[in-house]
Tab-separated table of C-alpha atoms in Angstrom:
chain	number	residue	atom	x	y	z
A	23	MET	CA	3.835	3.882	-7.570
A	24	ASP	CA	1.025	4.222	-5.038
A	25	ALA	CA	0.053	7.527	-6.631
A	26	HIS	CA	0.119	6.065	-10.150
A	27	GLN	CA	-2.153	3.252	-9.020
A	28	ARG	CA	-4.452	5.829	-7.390
A	29	ASP	CA	-4.638	7.768	-10.670
A	30	LEU	CA	-4.876	4.745	-12.956
A	31	TYR	CA	-8.567	5.355	-13.753
A	32	LEU	CA	-7.678	8.899	-14.839
A	33	TYR	CA	-4.831	7.724	-17.066
A	34	GLU	CA	-7.258	5.349	-18.720
A	35	ARG	CA	-9.753	8.155	-19.315
A	36	LEU	CA	-6.964	10.107	-20.967
A	37	ASN	CA	-6.022	7.113	-23.129
A	38	ALA	CA	-2.674	6.706	-21.376
A	39	ARG	CA	-1.132	3.506	-20.059
A	40	VAL	CA	1.440	3.123	-17.285
A	41	LEU	CA	4.496	0.872	-17.388
A	42	GLY	CA	6.945	0.639	-14.493
A	43	VAL	CA	10.531	-0.327	-15.288
A	44	SER	CA	13.032	-1.552	-12.724
A	45	MET	CA	16.421	-3.273	-12.620
A	46	ASP	CA	15.067	-5.649	-9.954
A	47	ASP	CA	14.370	-9.272	-10.829
A	48	VAL	CA	10.910	-10.691	-11.482
A	49	SER	CA	10.328	-12.177	-8.013
A	50	THR	CA	11.277	-8.910	-6.296
A	51	ILE	CA	8.955	-6.975	-8.579
A	52	LYS	CA	6.116	-9.440	-8.018
A	53	PHE	CA	6.452	-8.947	-4.267
A	54	PHE	CA	6.592	-5.173	-4.693
A	55	ALA	CA	3.466	-5.144	-6.898
A	56	LYS	CA	1.566	-7.303	-4.418
A	57	GLU	CA	2.557	-5.135	-1.454
A	58	LEU	CA	1.338	-1.985	-3.201
A	59	TRP	CA	-1.675	-3.577	-4.938
A	60	LEU	CA	-0.347	-2.427	-8.305
A	61	GLU	CA	-2.469	-3.368	-11.309
A	62	PHE	CA	-0.316	-1.940	-14.087
A	63	PRO	CA	2.575	-3.859	-15.668
A	64	LEU	CA	6.047	-3.720	-14.160
A	65	LEU	CA	9.007	-4.674	-16.295
A	66	ALA	CA	12.057	-6.419	-14.810
A	67	ASN	CA	14.781	-4.893	-16.953
A	68	THR	CA	17.752	-6.528	-15.238
A	69	LEU	CA	20.050	-5.918	-18.196
A	70	ALA	CA	19.059	-2.258	-18.002
A	71	TRP	CA	18.855	-1.612	-21.738
A	72	MET	CA	15.459	0.067	-21.462
A	73	GLY	CA	16.369	2.346	-18.576
A	74	ALA	CA	19.579	3.234	-20.360
A	75	SER	CA	17.637	4.063	-23.536
A	76	TYR	CA	15.489	6.541	-21.637
A	77	GLY	CA	18.377	8.036	-19.660
A	78	ALA	CA	17.293	6.606	-16.330
A	79	TYR	CA	20.672	5.263	-15.258
A	80	ALA	CA	21.507	6.444	-11.752
A	81	ASP	CA	24.437	8.809	-11.448
A	82	LYS	CA	24.899	8.016	-7.750
A	83	PRO	CA	25.939	4.783	-5.948
A	84	PRO	CA	25.318	1.894	-5.502
A	85	PHE	CA	27.491	0.875	-8.429
A	86	ALA	CA	28.679	-2.607	-9.383
A	87	PRO	CA	32.432	-3.407	-9.203
A	88	ASP	CA	32.700	-2.627	-12.918
A	89	GLY	CA	31.262	0.834	-12.264
A	90	SER	CA	27.832	0.212	-13.778
A	91	PRO	CA	24.772	1.339	-11.767
A	92	LEU	CA	22.857	-1.257	-9.753
A	93	ARG	CA	19.610	0.644	-10.040
A	94	PHE	CA	17.819	3.237	-12.130
A	95	GLY	CA	17.392	6.797	-10.979
A	96	ARG	CA	13.743	7.827	-10.651
A	97	ARG	CA	12.584	9.221	-13.975
A	98	THR	CA	9.134	9.724	-15.452
A	99	VAL	CA	8.842	9.652	-19.231
A	100	VAL	CA	5.680	10.261	-21.241
A	101	ILE	CA	5.716	8.867	-24.759
A	102	ASP	CA	2.993	9.856	-27.221
A	103	SER	CA	1.125	7.546	-29.582
A	104	LYS	CA	3.776	8.117	-32.278
A	105	GLY	CA	6.526	6.956	-29.928
A	106	ILE	CA	7.929	10.430	-29.354
A	107	VAL	CA	9.146	11.301	-25.852
A	108	ARG	CA	7.098	14.339	-24.833
A	109	TYR	CA	7.814	14.698	-21.109
A	110	ILE	CA	10.738	13.830	-18.853
A	111	LYS	CA	11.060	14.479	-15.152
A	112	ASN	CA	13.639	13.195	-12.701
A	113	GLY	CA	12.941	12.474	-9.049
A	114	SER	CA	9.553	11.791	-7.482
A	115	PRO	CA	6.770	11.875	-10.061
A	116	ASP	CA	4.414	14.839	-9.920
A	117	ASN	CA	1.122	13.164	-10.759
A	118	ARG	CA	-0.869	16.361	-11.065
A	119	GLU	CA	1.660	17.741	-13.529
A	120	ILE	CA	1.547	14.466	-15.483
A	121	LEU	CA	-2.266	14.495	-15.599
A	122	ALA	CA	-2.335	18.128	-16.734
A	123	PHE	CA	0.175	17.231	-19.452
A	124	LEU	CA	-1.929	14.254	-20.557
A	125	VAL	CA	-4.941	16.565	-20.917
A	126	GLN	CA	-2.838	18.714	-23.281
A	127	LEU	CA	-1.802	15.642	-25.269
A	128	GLU	CA	-5.400	14.490	-25.512
A	129	LYS	CA	-6.409	17.949	-26.765
A	130	GLU	CA	-3.746	17.659	-29.477
A	131	VAL	CA	-5.050	14.257	-30.527
A	132	LEU	CA	-8.668	15.424	-30.637
A	133	LYS	CA	-7.771	18.508	-32.728
A	134	LYS	CA	-6.371	16.316	-35.482
B	1	MET	CA	43.465	37.806	9.705
B	2	ARG	CA	42.743	41.411	8.774
B	3	ALA	CA	41.186	40.320	5.507
B	4	ILE	CA	38.760	37.980	7.279
B	5	THR	CA	37.424	40.397	9.921
B	6	PRO	CA	35.393	42.675	7.560
B	7	LEU	CA	33.676	39.639	6.045
B	8	ILE	CA	32.476	38.527	9.466
B	9	LEU	CA	31.132	41.976	10.180
B	10	ILE	CA	29.227	42.009	6.914
B	11	GLY	CA	27.674	38.710	7.934
B	12	PHE	CA	26.380	40.184	11.179
B	13	PHE	CA	25.140	43.268	9.364
B	14	LEU	CA	23.090	41.278	6.911
B	15	GLY	CA	21.826	39.117	9.736
B	16	SER	CA	20.440	42.101	11.596
B	17	CYS	CA	18.853	43.448	8.399
B	18	ALA	CA	16.926	40.207	8.012
B	19	THR	CA	15.100	40.758	11.285
B	20	LEU	CA	13.743	44.073	9.965
B	21	THR	CA	11.990	42.577	6.935
B	22	PRO	CA	8.180	42.512	7.224
B	23	GLU	CA	6.720	39.303	8.613
B	24	LYS	CA	5.094	37.041	6.027
B	25	PRO	CA	1.304	37.164	6.183
B	26	SER	CA	-0.195	34.178	8.000
B	27	ALA	CA	-1.522	31.370	5.829
B	28	LEU	CA	-4.594	31.369	8.101
B	29	VAL	CA	-7.029	34.226	7.489
B	30	PRO	CA	-9.648	34.739	10.225
B	31	THR	CA	-13.308	35.010	9.247
B	32	ASP	CA	-16.145	36.713	11.120
B	33	ARG	CA	-17.571	33.233	11.779
B	34	GLY	CA	-14.774	32.427	14.231
B	35	THR	CA	-13.048	30.142	11.750
B	36	VAL	CA	-9.969	30.553	9.547
B	37	VAL	CA	-9.449	30.194	5.812
B	38	TYR	CA	-6.330	28.451	4.497
B	39	LYS	CA	-5.055	29.509	1.048
B	40	ASP	CA	-8.626	30.241	-0.109
B	41	LYS	CA	-9.127	26.461	-0.239
B	42	TYR	CA	-10.356	25.327	3.174
B	43	GLU	CA	-12.212	26.804	6.127
B	44	PHE	CA	-12.067	25.328	9.626
B	45	ALA	CA	-11.988	26.056	13.352
B	46	ARG	CA	-8.428	26.907	14.339
B	47	PRO	CA	-7.149	24.981	17.345
B	48	SER	CA	-6.253	26.995	20.434
B	49	PRO	CA	-2.823	28.672	20.889
B	50	GLY	CA	-0.038	26.161	21.353
B	51	TRP	CA	-0.915	24.299	18.160
B	52	PHE	CA	1.484	25.094	15.331
B	53	LEU	CA	0.459	25.050	11.704
B	54	LEU	CA	2.069	22.348	9.540
B	55	GLN	CA	2.172	23.075	5.827
B	56	ALA	CA	3.345	21.025	2.874
B	57	LEU	CA	5.424	23.566	0.976
B	58	GLU	CA	6.022	21.355	-2.047
B	59	GLY	CA	4.424	17.960	-2.538
B	60	GLY	CA	4.740	16.005	0.668
B	61	ASP	CA	2.624	13.578	2.587
B	62	PHE	CA	-0.255	15.833	3.568
B	63	GLU	CA	-1.981	19.085	2.707
B	64	LEU	CA	-2.002	20.869	6.069
B	65	GLY	CA	-2.179	20.157	9.758
B	66	PHE	CA	-1.373	21.199	13.299
B	67	MET	CA	1.100	20.019	15.902
B	68	ARG	CA	1.423	20.514	19.653
B	69	ILE	CA	4.355	19.639	21.887
B	70	GLU	CA	2.955	18.406	25.211
B	71	LYS	CA	4.183	17.999	28.770
B	72	GLY	CA	6.378	15.009	29.466
B	73	GLU	CA	9.405	13.278	28.075
B	74	PHE	CA	10.006	12.880	24.363
B	75	PRO	CA	7.953	11.947	22.437
B	76	SER	CA	5.008	13.788	23.996
B	77	GLN	CA	3.225	15.446	21.116
B	78	THR	CA	0.118	15.286	18.971
B	79	THR	CA	-0.289	16.064	15.283
B	80	PHE	CA	-3.389	16.160	13.149
B	81	ILE	CA	-3.576	16.609	9.416
B	82	TYR	CA	-5.826	16.832	6.421
B	83	ASP	CA	-4.397	14.582	3.698
B	84	ASP	CA	-6.020	14.602	0.269
B	85	GLU	CA	-4.024	11.577	-0.924
B	86	PRO	CA	-4.040	8.997	1.862
B	87	PHE	CA	-2.030	5.764	1.577
B	88	GLY	CA	-3.412	3.116	-0.736
B	89	SER	CA	-5.188	3.414	-4.044
B	90	SER	CA	-8.613	1.790	-3.855
B	91	ARG	CA	-11.639	4.037	-4.216
B	92	GLU	CA	-13.692	1.595	-2.170
B	93	LEU	CA	-13.699	2.472	1.550
B	94	ASP	CA	-13.177	-0.964	3.129
B	95	LYS	CA	-10.416	-1.910	0.725
B	96	ARG	CA	-8.758	1.486	1.176
B	97	SER	CA	-8.919	1.077	4.972
B	98	GLU	CA	-7.089	-2.229	4.651
B	99	GLN	CA	-4.470	-0.697	2.341
B	100	TYR	CA	-4.080	2.349	4.554
B	101	CYS	CA	-3.376	0.381	7.716
B	102	THR	CA	-0.564	-1.622	6.157
B	103	ARG	CA	1.317	1.583	5.326
B	104	PHE	CA	0.437	3.850	8.235
B	105	LEU	CA	3.415	4.544	10.575
B	106	PHE	CA	5.267	1.863	8.644
B	107	ASN	CA	8.667	3.432	9.310
B	108	SER	CA	8.069	3.699	13.067
B	109	GLY	CA	8.499	-0.030	13.660
B	110	MET	CA	5.287	0.012	15.739
B	111	PHE	CA	3.013	-2.057	13.520
B	112	PRO	CA	-0.131	-0.270	14.776
B	113	GLN	CA	-3.130	-2.514	15.414
B	114	ILE	CA	-6.725	-1.613	14.617
B	115	ARG	CA	-8.557	-1.302	17.951
B	116	LYS	CA	-11.848	-0.292	16.383
B	117	LYS	CA	-13.291	0.368	12.971
B	118	GLU	CA	-16.680	1.964	12.492
B	119	LYS	CA	-18.862	3.258	9.706
B	120	ILE	CA	-19.885	6.853	10.296
B	121	GLN	CA	-21.402	9.841	8.532
B	122	LEU	CA	-18.987	12.687	7.913
B	123	MET	CA	-19.310	15.676	5.592
B	124	GLY	CA	-22.595	14.212	4.396
B	125	GLN	CA	-20.868	11.017	3.262
B	126	SER	CA	-20.637	7.445	4.489
B	127	ALA	CA	-17.130	7.356	5.907
B	128	VAL	CA	-14.907	5.081	7.988
B	129	ALA	CA	-13.294	5.854	11.342
B	130	LEU	CA	-10.241	3.810	12.316
B	131	TYR	CA	-8.724	3.700	15.784
B	132	LEU	CA	-5.143	2.412	15.862
B	133	GLU	CA	-2.544	1.886	18.557
B	134	GLY	CA	1.044	0.769	18.329
B	135	GLU	CA	4.126	0.655	20.507
B	136	ASN	CA	7.851	0.259	20.224
B	137	PRO	CA	9.461	-0.415	23.633
B	138	ASN	CA	12.926	-0.401	22.065
B	139	ARG	CA	12.467	3.219	21.098
B	140	ASN	CA	10.506	4.002	24.277
B	141	GLU	CA	7.489	5.245	22.358
B	142	LYS	CA	3.917	4.449	21.562
B	143	ALA	CA	1.249	6.085	19.429
B	144	LYS	CA	-2.506	6.268	19.260
B	145	SER	CA	-4.272	7.404	16.098
B	146	LYS	CA	-7.727	8.228	14.898
B	147	ILE	CA	-8.215	8.239	11.149
B	148	TYR	CA	-11.194	9.276	9.079
B	149	LEU	CA	-11.363	8.083	5.484
B	150	VAL	CA	-14.000	10.050	3.617
B	151	PRO	CA	-15.185	9.832	-0.014
B	152	LYS	CA	-14.869	13.120	-1.901
B	153	GLY	CA	-15.997	13.107	-5.498
B	154	GLU	CA	-14.406	10.065	-7.099
B	155	ARG	CA	-11.622	9.822	-4.532
B	156	ILE	CA	-10.973	9.284	-0.841
B	157	ILE	CA	-9.478	11.886	1.486
B	158	SER	CA	-8.388	11.562	5.104
B	159	PHE	CA	-8.125	13.314	8.428
B	160	VAL	CA	-5.540	11.804	10.764
B	161	CYS	CA	-4.673	12.518	14.391
B	162	THR	CA	-1.703	10.812	16.062
B	163	GLN	CA	-0.624	11.183	19.651
B	164	TRP	CA	2.908	10.116	20.613
B	165	ARG	CA	3.866	9.223	24.148
B	166	PRO	CA	6.792	7.571	25.954
B	167	PHE	CA	6.158	3.844	26.268
B	168	GLN	CA	5.227	3.940	30.007
B	169	GLU	CA	3.055	7.069	29.837
B	170	SER	CA	-0.705	7.137	29.274
B	171	PHE	CA	-2.543	8.712	26.342
B	172	ASP	CA	-4.473	11.945	26.805
B	173	PRO	CA	-7.930	12.303	25.184
B	174	GLU	CA	-7.858	16.133	25.233
B	175	PRO	CA	-5.817	16.697	22.029
B	176	PHE	CA	-8.248	14.473	20.124
B	177	GLU	CA	-11.025	16.932	21.016
B	178	HIS	CA	-9.159	19.644	19.063
B	179	PHE	CA	-8.901	17.241	16.149
B	180	GLU	CA	-12.653	16.551	16.270
B	181	ARG	CA	-13.452	20.283	16.209
B	182	PHE	CA	-11.084	20.700	13.248
B	183	VAL	CA	-12.686	17.871	11.292
B	184	ARG	CA	-16.308	18.744	12.089
B	185	SER	CA	-15.750	22.375	11.046
B	186	PHE	CA	-13.732	21.589	7.891
B	187	LYS	CA	-15.197	22.952	4.628
B	188	PHE	CA	-13.940	22.947	1.065
B	189	LEU	CA	-14.195	26.396	-0.477
B	190	LYS	CA	-13.513	25.462	-4.085
B	191	PRO	CA	-13.192	22.396	-6.293
B	192	ASP	CA	-9.908	20.533	-5.868
B	193	PHE	CA	-7.498	19.495	-8.633
B	194	TYR	CA	-9.267	16.192	-9.301
B	195	GLU	CA	-12.745	17.719	-9.440
B	196	GLU	CA	-11.483	20.313	-11.928
B	197	LEU	CA	-9.724	17.610	-13.923
B	198	LYS	CA	-12.911	15.572	-14.110
B	199	ASP	CA	-14.740	18.571	-15.599
B	200	LYS	CA	-11.908	19.221	-18.067
B	201	VAL	CA	-11.917	15.611	-19.269
B	202	LYS	CA	-15.712	15.623	-19.514
B	203	LYS	CA	-15.615	18.758	-21.696
B	204	LEU	CA	-12.796	17.304	-23.764
B	205	LYS	CA	-14.716	14.144	-24.499
B	206	GLY	CA	-17.922	16.067	-25.165
């Protein structure tokens, strides 16, 4: 998150926007955003439908008694302006890889 | 039992073969100026023998650095690093200093305090030097750090030296002298990722 905030000006130059999604509640996320000085939106998706839609459900504990995950696994997804998922990466985000990919996307847009 | 014995022997055989493979070339290439070049990216004065090179092999918290184990009980050691993505996100030096200090050594439980903060000139830029100290008697350790935050292009980079000592021991200024030589000699040999990206975006946008 720190790295995304650091690169926010570059995302903007490349016409990209960042949205963080978490299963935590709003007050937890507010605290988190304040602690890290985050200026991009964070979504409290406590019912997990969004994370589930993008395949971010954790496959490791902690799980709730009914077996459903209590958190999302770390996953970075880049969606293009048509709503098509163009990039997926699990684990820690690789910001340089994301930025290089956004340059490619921007080239595609400018060619059209 | 007979079936297991040959497998163990093969293990030893392969183990001894491994010692015969050629040693990997050092990441530090000496120059005729008495400095070393690291991965064709940076040039600097190498600290004296006894300092071990620290490298981030994939991602990680820093770009490169050195570490020395010193006399005395654990933890008696000093590390210094060049980090091209220091904690925090602001591109404004004072704000970044504030952000940096809230995250630095966060996991150590020391809550390092700023002893001094000064504006300096480094690498031809207006930079900030931070002097921090923290202690954790429960873990019998304390640390003293000197941090330089320096603007580079549109971003901020850092040089960080941290000395660890047992709680009752005193700090030693000598390792910080090696850090100073490292920092004062440090040169960038080619544009970094963000400088190249800036050019690419500029060309893209015409």
